[in-house]
PDB file of C-alpha atoms in Angstrom:
ATOM      1  CA  UNK A   1      -0.355  22.227  30.662  1.00 74.00           C
ATOM      2  CA  UNK A   2      -2.844  19.929  32.455  1.00 84.00           C
ATOM      3  CA  UNK A   3      -0.963  16.782  31.472  1.00 82.00           C
ATOM      4  CA  UNK A   4       0.749  16.547  34.872  1.00 85.00           C
ATOM      5  CA  UNK A   5       0.155  17.485  38.504  1.00 87.00           C
ATOM      6  CA  UNK A   6       2.097  20.742  38.419  1.00 90.00           C
ATOM      7  CA  UNK A   7       0.298  21.877  35.295  1.00 92.00           C
ATOM      8  CA  UNK A   8      -3.113  21.143  36.790  1.00 92.00           C
ATOM      9  CA  UNK A   9      -2.205  23.089  39.931  1.00 93.00           C
ATOM     10  CA  UNK A  10      -1.104  26.025  37.810  1.00 93.00           C
ATOM     11  CA  UNK A  11      -4.405  25.905  35.896  1.00 93.00           C
ATOM     12  CA  UNK A  12      -6.247  26.021  39.215  1.00 92.00           C
ATOM     13  CA  UNK A  13      -4.299  29.069  40.374  1.00 93.00           C
ATOM     14  CA  UNK A  14      -4.959  30.791  37.051  1.00 92.00           C
ATOM     15  CA  UNK A  15      -8.709  30.031  37.235  1.00 93.00           C
ATOM     16  CA  UNK A  16      -8.340  28.707  33.719  1.00 92.00           C
ATOM     17  CA  UNK A  17     -11.837  27.239  33.411  1.00 91.00           C
ATOM     18  CA  UNK A  18     -13.493  30.253  35.013  1.00 91.00           C
ATOM     19  CA  UNK A  19     -11.706  32.547  32.547  1.00 92.00           C
ATOM     20  CA  UNK A  20     -13.734  31.103  29.693  1.00 88.00           C
ATOM     21  CA  UNK A  21     -10.678  31.123  27.445  1.00 89.00           C
ATOM     22  CA  UNK A  22     -10.292  27.398  26.618  1.00 89.00           C
ATOM     23  CA  UNK A  23     -12.856  25.540  24.534  1.00 86.00           C
ATOM     24  CA  UNK A  24     -11.251  22.182  25.286  1.00 90.00           C
ATOM     25  CA  UNK A  25      -8.938  20.965  28.039  1.00 90.00           C
ATOM     26  CA  UNK A  26      -7.170  17.661  27.412  1.00 90.00           C
ATOM     27  CA  UNK A  27      -5.506  15.509  30.037  1.00 89.00           C
ATOM     28  CA  UNK A  28      -4.894  11.826  30.656  1.00 84.00           C
ATOM     29  CA  UNK A  29      -5.247  12.585  34.379  1.00 85.00           C
ATOM     30  CA  UNK A  30      -9.018  12.652  34.322  1.00 84.00           C
ATOM     31  CA  UNK A  31      -9.628  12.476  38.068  1.00 85.00           C
ATOM     32  CA  UNK A  32      -7.126  15.244  38.746  1.00 87.00           C
ATOM     33  CA  UNK A  33      -8.217  17.469  35.859  1.00 89.00           C
ATOM     34  CA  UNK A  34     -11.823  17.194  37.048  1.00 90.00           C
ATOM     35  CA  UNK A  35     -10.873  19.439  39.978  1.00 90.00           C
ATOM     36  CA  UNK A  36     -10.601  22.323  37.507  1.00 92.00           C
ATOM     37  CA  UNK A  37     -14.378  22.291  37.088  1.00 92.00           C
ATOM     38  CA  UNK A  38     -17.259  23.094  39.426  1.00 89.00           C
ATOM     39  CA  UNK A  39     -21.057  23.209  39.458  1.00 87.00           C
ATOM     40  CA  UNK A  40     -20.911  26.767  38.168  1.00 88.00           C
ATOM     41  CA  UNK A  41     -18.265  25.912  35.568  1.00 89.00           C
ATOM     42  CA  UNK A  42     -19.132  22.400  34.474  1.00 88.00           C
ATOM     43  CA  UNK A  43     -17.646  20.543  31.542  1.00 88.00           C
ATOM     44  CA  UNK A  44     -18.554  17.730  29.179  1.00 88.00           C
ATOM     45  CA  UNK A  45     -16.156  14.827  28.929  1.00 91.00           C
ATOM     46  CA  UNK A  46     -15.133  12.907  25.856  1.00 93.00           C
ATOM     47  CA  UNK A  47     -12.381  10.365  25.358  1.00 94.00           C
ATOM     48  CA  UNK A  48     -10.645   8.877  22.332  1.00 94.00           C
ATOM     49  CA  UNK A  49      -9.879   5.201  22.881  1.00 96.00           C
ATOM     50  CA  UNK A  50      -7.465   2.957  21.031  1.00 96.00           C
ATOM     51  CA  UNK A  51      -7.197  -0.837  21.010  1.00 97.00           C
ATOM     52  CA  UNK A  52      -4.958  -1.655  24.036  1.00 97.00           C
ATOM     53  CA  UNK A  53      -2.602  -3.952  22.105  1.00 97.00           C
ATOM     54  CA  UNK A  54      -2.254  -1.440  19.284  1.00 96.00           C
ATOM     55  CA  UNK A  55      -1.586   1.256  21.883  1.00 96.00           C
ATOM     56  CA  UNK A  56       1.089  -0.831  23.613  1.00 97.00           C
ATOM     57  CA  UNK A  57       2.867  -1.688  20.364  1.00 97.00           C
ATOM     58  CA  UNK A  58       2.760   1.929  19.223  1.00 95.00           C
ATOM     59  CA  UNK A  59       4.171   3.079  22.570  1.00 96.00           C
ATOM     60  CA  UNK A  60       7.021   0.581  22.280  1.00 97.00           C
ATOM     61  CA  UNK A  61       8.143   2.003  18.944  1.00 96.00           C
ATOM     62  CA  UNK A  62       7.328   5.608  19.785  1.00 95.00           C
ATOM     63  CA  UNK A  63       9.486   5.741  22.915  1.00 96.00           C
ATOM     64  CA  UNK A  64      12.483   4.461  20.960  1.00 95.00           C
ATOM     65  CA  UNK A  65      12.627   7.723  19.014  1.00 94.00           C
ATOM     66  CA  UNK A  66      10.721  10.309  21.057  1.00 94.00           C
ATOM     67  CA  UNK A  67      13.756  12.124  22.468  1.00 94.00           C
ATOM     68  CA  UNK A  68      11.521  15.043  23.538  1.00 93.00           C
ATOM     69  CA  UNK A  69       9.553  12.852  25.942  1.00 90.00           C
ATOM     70  CA  UNK A  70      10.436  12.534  29.616  1.00 87.00           C
ATOM     71  CA  UNK A  71      10.251   8.750  29.333  1.00 90.00           C
ATOM     72  CA  UNK A  72      12.330   8.523  26.144  1.00 95.00           C
ATOM     73  CA  UNK A  73      13.822   5.016  25.909  1.00 96.00           C
ATOM     74  CA  UNK A  74      16.404   4.587  23.127  1.00 97.00           C
ATOM     75  CA  UNK A  75      17.435   1.280  24.741  1.00 97.00           C
ATOM     76  CA  UNK A  76      14.129  -0.210  23.536  1.00 97.00           C
ATOM     77  CA  UNK A  77      15.644  -0.357  20.056  1.00 96.00           C
ATOM     78  CA  UNK A  78      17.688  -3.305  21.282  1.00 97.00           C
ATOM     79  CA  UNK A  79      14.648  -5.126  22.673  1.00 97.00           C
ATOM     80  CA  UNK A  80      11.832  -7.197  21.237  1.00 96.00           C
ATOM     81  CA  UNK A  81       8.147  -6.780  21.987  1.00 97.00           C
ATOM     82  CA  UNK A  82       8.447  -9.785  24.288  1.00 97.00           C
ATOM     83  CA  UNK A  83      11.250  -8.082  26.196  1.00 98.00           C
ATOM     84  CA  UNK A  84       9.174  -4.908  26.434  1.00 97.00           C
ATOM     85  CA  UNK A  85       6.106  -6.769  27.722  1.00 97.00           C
ATOM     86  CA  UNK A  86       8.223  -8.359  30.456  1.00 97.00           C
ATOM     87  CA  UNK A  87       9.638  -5.069  31.775  1.00 97.00           C
ATOM     88  CA  UNK A  88       8.174  -4.147  35.180  1.00 94.00           C
ATOM     89  CA  UNK A  89       7.875  -0.493  34.140  1.00 93.00           C
ATOM     90  CA  UNK A  90       5.874  -1.228  30.988  1.00 96.00           C
ATOM     91  CA  UNK A  91       2.387   0.259  31.285  1.00 94.00           C
ATOM     92  CA  UNK A  92      -0.256  -2.327  32.145  1.00 96.00           C
ATOM     93  CA  UNK A  93      -4.017  -1.752  32.080  1.00 97.00           C
ATOM     94  CA  UNK A  94      -3.319   1.933  31.548  1.00 95.00           C
ATOM     95  CA  UNK A  95      -6.937   2.974  30.917  1.00 95.00           C
ATOM     96  CA  UNK A  96      -8.294   1.184  33.961  1.00 96.00           C
ATOM     97  CA  UNK A  97      -5.593   2.651  36.174  1.00 94.00           C
ATOM     98  CA  UNK A  98      -6.214   6.258  35.140  1.00 91.00           C
ATOM     99  CA  UNK A  99      -9.966   5.963  35.437  1.00 93.00           C
ATOM    100  CA  UNK A 100      -9.774   4.463  38.921  1.00 94.00           C
ATOM    101  CA  UNK A 101      -6.861   6.557  40.184  1.00 90.00           C
ATOM    102  CA  UNK A 102      -4.825   3.435  40.911  1.00 92.00           C
ATOM    103  CA  UNK A 103      -1.810   4.383  38.842  1.00 86.00           C
ATOM    104  CA  UNK A 104       0.771   2.966  41.216  1.00 84.00           C
ATOM    105  CA  UNK A 105      -1.234   0.079  42.627  1.00 88.00           C
ATOM    106  CA  UNK A 106       0.386  -3.223  41.585  1.00 86.00           C
ATOM    107  CA  UNK A 107      -2.937  -5.049  41.720  1.00 91.00           C
ATOM    108  CA  UNK A 108      -6.227  -4.211  40.091  1.00 96.00           C
ATOM    109  CA  UNK A 109      -9.462  -6.078  40.714  1.00 96.00           C
ATOM    110  CA  UNK A 110     -12.657  -6.905  38.873  1.00 96.00           C
ATOM    111  CA  UNK A 111     -14.254  -4.243  41.040  1.00 97.00           C
ATOM    112  CA  UNK A 112     -11.870  -1.680  39.587  1.00 97.00           C
ATOM    113  CA  UNK A 113     -12.815  -2.746  36.092  1.00 98.00           C
ATOM    114  CA  UNK A 114     -16.534  -2.412  36.832  1.00 98.00           C
ATOM    115  CA  UNK A 115     -15.936   1.064  38.255  1.00 97.00           C
ATOM    116  CA  UNK A 116     -14.067   2.088  35.095  1.00 97.00           C
ATOM    117  CA  UNK A 117     -16.853   0.683  32.905  1.00 97.00           C
ATOM    118  CA  UNK A 118     -19.489   2.627  34.836  1.00 96.00           C
ATOM    119  CA  UNK A 119     -17.461   5.818  34.603  1.00 95.00           C
ATOM    120  CA  UNK A 120     -17.120   5.525  30.830  1.00 96.00           C
ATOM    121  CA  UNK A 121     -20.788   4.711  30.421  1.00 95.00           C
ATOM    122  CA  UNK A 122     -22.156   7.494  32.609  1.00 93.00           C
ATOM    123  CA  UNK A 123     -19.722  10.343  32.064  1.00 92.00           C
ATOM    124  CA  UNK A 124     -18.045  10.127  28.660  1.00 94.00           C
ATOM    125  CA  UNK A 125     -18.796  10.580  25.025  1.00 95.00           C
ATOM    126  CA  UNK A 126     -16.869   7.643  23.571  1.00 96.00           C
ATOM    127  CA  UNK A 127     -14.712   8.128  20.484  1.00 95.00           C
ATOM    128  CA  UNK A 128     -12.700   5.359  18.825  1.00 95.00           C
ATOM    129  CA  UNK A 129      -9.542   5.767  16.776  1.00 93.00           C
ATOM    130  CA  UNK A 130     -10.777   3.315  14.154  1.00 91.00           C
ATOM    131  CA  UNK A 131     -14.056   5.266  13.865  1.00 91.00           C
ATOM    132  CA  UNK A 132     -12.688   8.776  13.903  1.00 89.00           C
ATOM    133  CA  UNK A 133     -14.779  10.334  11.151  1.00 85.00           C
ATOM    134  CA  UNK A 134     -17.959   9.203  12.887  1.00 87.00           C
ATOM    135  CA  UNK A 135     -16.529  10.166  16.262  1.00 89.00           C
ATOM    136  CA  UNK A 136     -15.691  13.691  15.120  1.00 86.00           C
ATOM    137  CA  UNK A 137     -19.145  14.225  13.644  1.00 83.00           C
ATOM    138  CA  UNK A 138     -20.646  13.302  17.005  1.00 87.00           C
ATOM    139  CA  UNK A 139     -18.175  15.434  18.957  1.00 87.00           C
ATOM    140  CA  UNK A 140     -19.017  18.517  16.881  1.00 82.00           C
ATOM    141  CA  UNK A 141     -22.705  17.908  17.571  1.00 81.00           C
ATOM    142  CA  UNK A 142     -22.271  17.053  21.258  1.00 84.00           C
ATOM    143  CA  UNK A 143     -20.137  20.119  22.014  1.00 82.00           C
ATOM    144  CA  UNK A 144     -22.522  22.467  20.195  1.00 76.00           C
ATOM    145  CA  UNK A 145     -19.690  23.531  17.902  1.00 76.00           C
ATOM    146  CA  UNK A 146     -21.960  23.284  14.877  1.00 67.00           C
ATOM    147  CA  UNK A 147     -24.497  25.780  16.215  1.00 60.00           C
ATOM    148  CA  UNK A 148     -21.908  28.135  17.678  1.00 59.00           C
ATOM    149  CA  UNK A 149     -19.899  28.267  14.463  1.00 55.00           C
ATOM    150  CA  UNK A 150     -22.551  28.333  11.742  1.00 54.00           C
ATOM    151  CA  UNK A 151     -22.219  32.091  11.367  1.00 56.00           C
ATOM    152  CA  UNK A 152     -18.489  31.859  10.803  1.00 57.00           C
ATOM    153  CA  UNK A 153     -17.225  32.425   7.270  1.00 58.00           C
ATOM    154  CA  UNK A 154     -14.776  29.576   7.766  1.00 62.00           C
ATOM    155  CA  UNK A 155     -17.116  27.084   9.436  1.00 63.00           C
ATOM    156  CA  UNK A 156     -17.574  24.707   6.495  1.00 68.00           C
ATOM    157  CA  UNK A 157     -13.883  24.852   5.641  1.00 69.00           C
ATOM    158  CA  UNK A 158     -12.910  24.082   9.240  1.00 65.00           C
ATOM    159  CA  UNK A 159     -15.475  21.300   9.602  1.00 67.00           C
ATOM    160  CA  UNK A 160     -14.435  19.621   6.350  1.00 70.00           C
ATOM    161  CA  UNK A 161     -10.792  19.823   7.401  1.00 70.00           C
ATOM    162  CA  UNK A 162     -11.582  18.110  10.719  1.00 67.00           C
ATOM    163  CA  UNK A 163     -13.498  15.302   9.042  1.00 65.00           C
ATOM    164  CA  UNK A 164     -10.940  14.810   6.262  1.00 69.00           C
ATOM    165  CA  UNK A 165      -8.044  14.580   8.689  1.00 66.00           C
ATOM    166  CA  UNK A 166      -9.831  12.102  10.911  1.00 64.00           C
ATOM    167  CA  UNK A 167     -10.812   9.645   8.218  1.00 59.00           C
ATOM    168  CA  UNK A 168     -11.235   6.015   9.196  1.00 50.00           C
ATOM    169  CA  UNK A 169      -7.821   5.072   7.782  1.00 50.00           C
ATOM    170  CA  UNK A 170      -5.565   5.994  10.694  1.00 50.00           C
ATOM    171  CA  UNK A 171      -2.320   4.677   9.227  1.00 49.00           C
ATOM    172  CA  UNK A 172      -1.275   8.199   8.295  1.00 48.00           C
ATOM    173  CA  UNK A 173      -1.382   9.375  11.924  1.00 50.00           C
ATOM    174  CA  UNK A 174       1.719   7.604  13.142  1.00 55.00           C
ATOM    175  CA  UNK A 175       5.043   8.354  11.525  1.00 57.00           C
ATOM    176  CA  UNK A 176       6.544   5.290  13.262  1.00 61.00           C
ATOM    177  CA  UNK A 177       5.027   2.648  11.001  1.00 70.00           C
ATOM    178  CA  UNK A 178       5.203  -0.875  12.387  1.00 82.00           C
ATOM    179  CA  UNK A 179       3.523  -4.235  12.095  1.00 86.00           C
ATOM    180  CA  UNK A 180       1.012  -5.410  14.665  1.00 93.00           C
ATOM    181  CA  UNK A 181       1.517  -8.904  16.106  1.00 95.00           C
ATOM    182  CA  UNK A 182      -1.121 -11.343  14.981  1.00 96.00           C
ATOM    183  CA  UNK A 183      -3.683 -12.659  17.441  1.00 96.00           C
ATOM    184  CA  UNK A 184      -2.414 -15.894  18.966  1.00 96.00           C
ATOM    185  CA  UNK A 185       1.282 -15.062  18.645  1.00 97.00           C
ATOM    186  CA  UNK A 186       3.455 -15.062  21.745  1.00 98.00           C
ATOM    187  CA  UNK A 187       3.949 -11.294  21.409  1.00 97.00           C
ATOM    188  CA  UNK A 188       0.219 -10.621  21.261  1.00 98.00           C
ATOM    189  CA  UNK A 189      -0.487 -12.951  24.185  1.00 98.00           C
ATOM    190  CA  UNK A 190       2.246 -11.334  26.292  1.00 98.00           C
ATOM    191  CA  UNK A 191       0.830  -7.847  25.748  1.00 98.00           C
ATOM    192  CA  UNK A 192      -2.698  -9.128  26.309  1.00 98.00           C
ATOM    193  CA  UNK A 193      -1.676 -10.633  29.636  1.00 97.00           C
ATOM    194  CA  UNK A 194      -0.596  -7.275  31.051  1.00 97.00           C
ATOM    195  CA  UNK A 195      -3.615  -5.468  29.576  1.00 98.00           C
ATOM    196  CA  UNK A 196      -6.393  -7.994  30.205  1.00 98.00           C
ATOM    197  CA  UNK A 197      -8.594  -5.529  32.112  1.00 98.00           C
ATOM    198  CA  UNK A 198      -8.085  -2.837  29.486  1.00 98.00           C
ATOM    199  CA  UNK A 199      -9.118  -5.308  26.790  1.00 98.00           C
ATOM    200  CA  UNK A 200     -12.400  -5.916  28.602  1.00 98.00           C
ATOM    201  CA  UNK A 201     -12.824  -2.195  29.157  1.00 98.00           C
ATOM    202  CA  UNK A 202     -12.219  -1.490  25.473  1.00 98.00           C
ATOM    203  CA  UNK A 203     -14.795  -4.066  24.411  1.00 98.00           C
ATOM    204  CA  UNK A 204     -17.275  -2.430  26.770  1.00 98.00           C
ATOM    205  CA  UNK A 205     -16.403   0.978  25.326  1.00 97.00           C
ATOM    206  CA  UNK A 206     -17.277  -0.283  21.841  1.00 97.00           C
ATOM    207  CA  UNK A 207     -20.700  -1.323  23.115  1.00 96.00           C
ATOM    208  CA  UNK A 208     -21.187   2.141  24.615  1.00 96.00           C
ATOM    209  CA  UNK A 209     -20.059   3.702  21.328  1.00 95.00           C
ATOM    210  CA  UNK A 210     -22.762   1.818  19.447  1.00 93.00           C
ATOM    211  CA  UNK A 211     -25.382   2.695  22.038  1.00 91.00           C
ATOM    212  CA  UNK A 212     -24.447   6.353  21.857  1.00 90.00           C
ATOM    213  CA  UNK A 213     -24.592   6.283  18.060  1.00 82.00           C
ATOM    214  CA  UNK A 214     -28.192   5.098  18.213  1.00 77.00           C
ATOM    215  CA  UNK A 215     -28.909   7.694  20.860  1.00 76.00           C
ATOM    216  CA  UNK A 216     -27.612  10.513  18.698  1.00 74.00           C
ATOM    217  CA  UNK A 217     -29.807   9.395  15.850  1.00 67.00           C
ATOM    218  CA  UNK A 218     -32.998   8.927  17.845  1.00 60.00           C
ATOM    219  CA  UNK A 219     -33.017  11.514  20.597  1.00 54.00           C
ATOM    220  CA  UNK A 220     -33.020  15.254  20.703  1.00 48.00           C
ATOM    221  CA  UNK A 221     -29.830  17.025  21.642  1.00 52.00           C
ATOM    222  CA  UNK A 222     -31.099  18.232  25.020  1.00 52.00           C
ATOM    223  CA  UNK A 223     -31.853  14.644  26.032  1.00 49.00           C
ATOM    224  CA  UNK A 224     -28.324  13.660  25.039  1.00 52.00           C
ATOM    225  CA  UNK A 225     -26.808  16.441  27.113  1.00 53.00           C
ATOM    226  CA  UNK A 226     -29.016  15.637  30.103  1.00 54.00           C
ATOM    227  CA  UNK A 227     -27.915  12.008  29.978  1.00 51.00           C
ATOM    228  CA  UNK A 228     -24.261  12.948  30.320  1.00 56.00           C
ATOM    229  CA  UNK A 229     -24.920  15.266  33.252  1.00 54.00           C
ATOM    230  CA  UNK A 230     -25.985  12.320  35.445  1.00 49.00           C
ATOM    231  CA  UNK A 231     -23.963  11.460  38.513  1.00 43.00           C
ATOM    232  CA  UNK A 232     -21.901   8.306  38.990  1.00 38.00           C
ATOM    233  CA  UNK A 233     -22.959   6.562  42.190  1.00 36.00           C
ATOM    234  CA  UNK A 234     -19.948   5.330  44.113  1.00 35.00           C
ATOM    235  CA  UNK A 235     -20.575   3.160  47.140  1.00 33.00           C
ATOM    236  CA  UNK A 236     -18.101   2.998  50.022  1.00 32.00           C
ATOM    237  CA  UNK A 237     -17.066  -0.384  48.709  1.00 36.00           C
ATOM    238  CA  UNK A 238     -16.044   0.908  45.292  1.00 37.00           C
ATOM    239  CA  UNK A 239     -14.855   4.397  46.143  1.00 38.00           C
ATOM    240  CA  UNK A 240     -11.363   5.234  44.919  1.00 42.00           C
ATOM    241  CA  UNK A 241      -8.925   7.836  46.204  1.00 38.00           C
TER     242      UNK A 241
END
């Protein structure tokens, strides 16, 4: 399980990538999971992004009931969103932190945000939760799943299932239905304040999404793949541990 440090280390010892067994490896620990790959066993990265405020609100309600999670918090049932936003342990600028490797750093800078933007732009196929049908179509194309599976008797059935279950209406995904705070409310502003960098990063990701959409329409697949194999230039000033 590459979702934590121990799992990633176990994957390394098992030579998981070199085995050729997995088609996809998922992990929120992008910088750590990247160590599983090499020049001889390279990967293509994609990410599914959600609006930071929507993500924070969903997390608040999810952790109240997710008894199977390590960070299960039944005490949140007695709190408001304002209380949750004020907790020191509440995740802040989660996307920026994971992309820069500054998970425990209390302070993030504009430089960190620019690094995260560059990383998304140069290394990732961007997918958005409110554009999932479109995102999945592009992912199938980008990962060559369409060509590799066209001879399968179940290809069309599988593809249609993927598209149907990732329709643009995402309300059916989350069993913990809840209302989103309106823009301008104290709850929204409080969550925005602790996710200000992620909000800017998300807006940038939407721009990249649109640029990549045009790219998929206008360019041949090999040019698309070549684009994502480019290196991210990190100066000494912006290098992150």
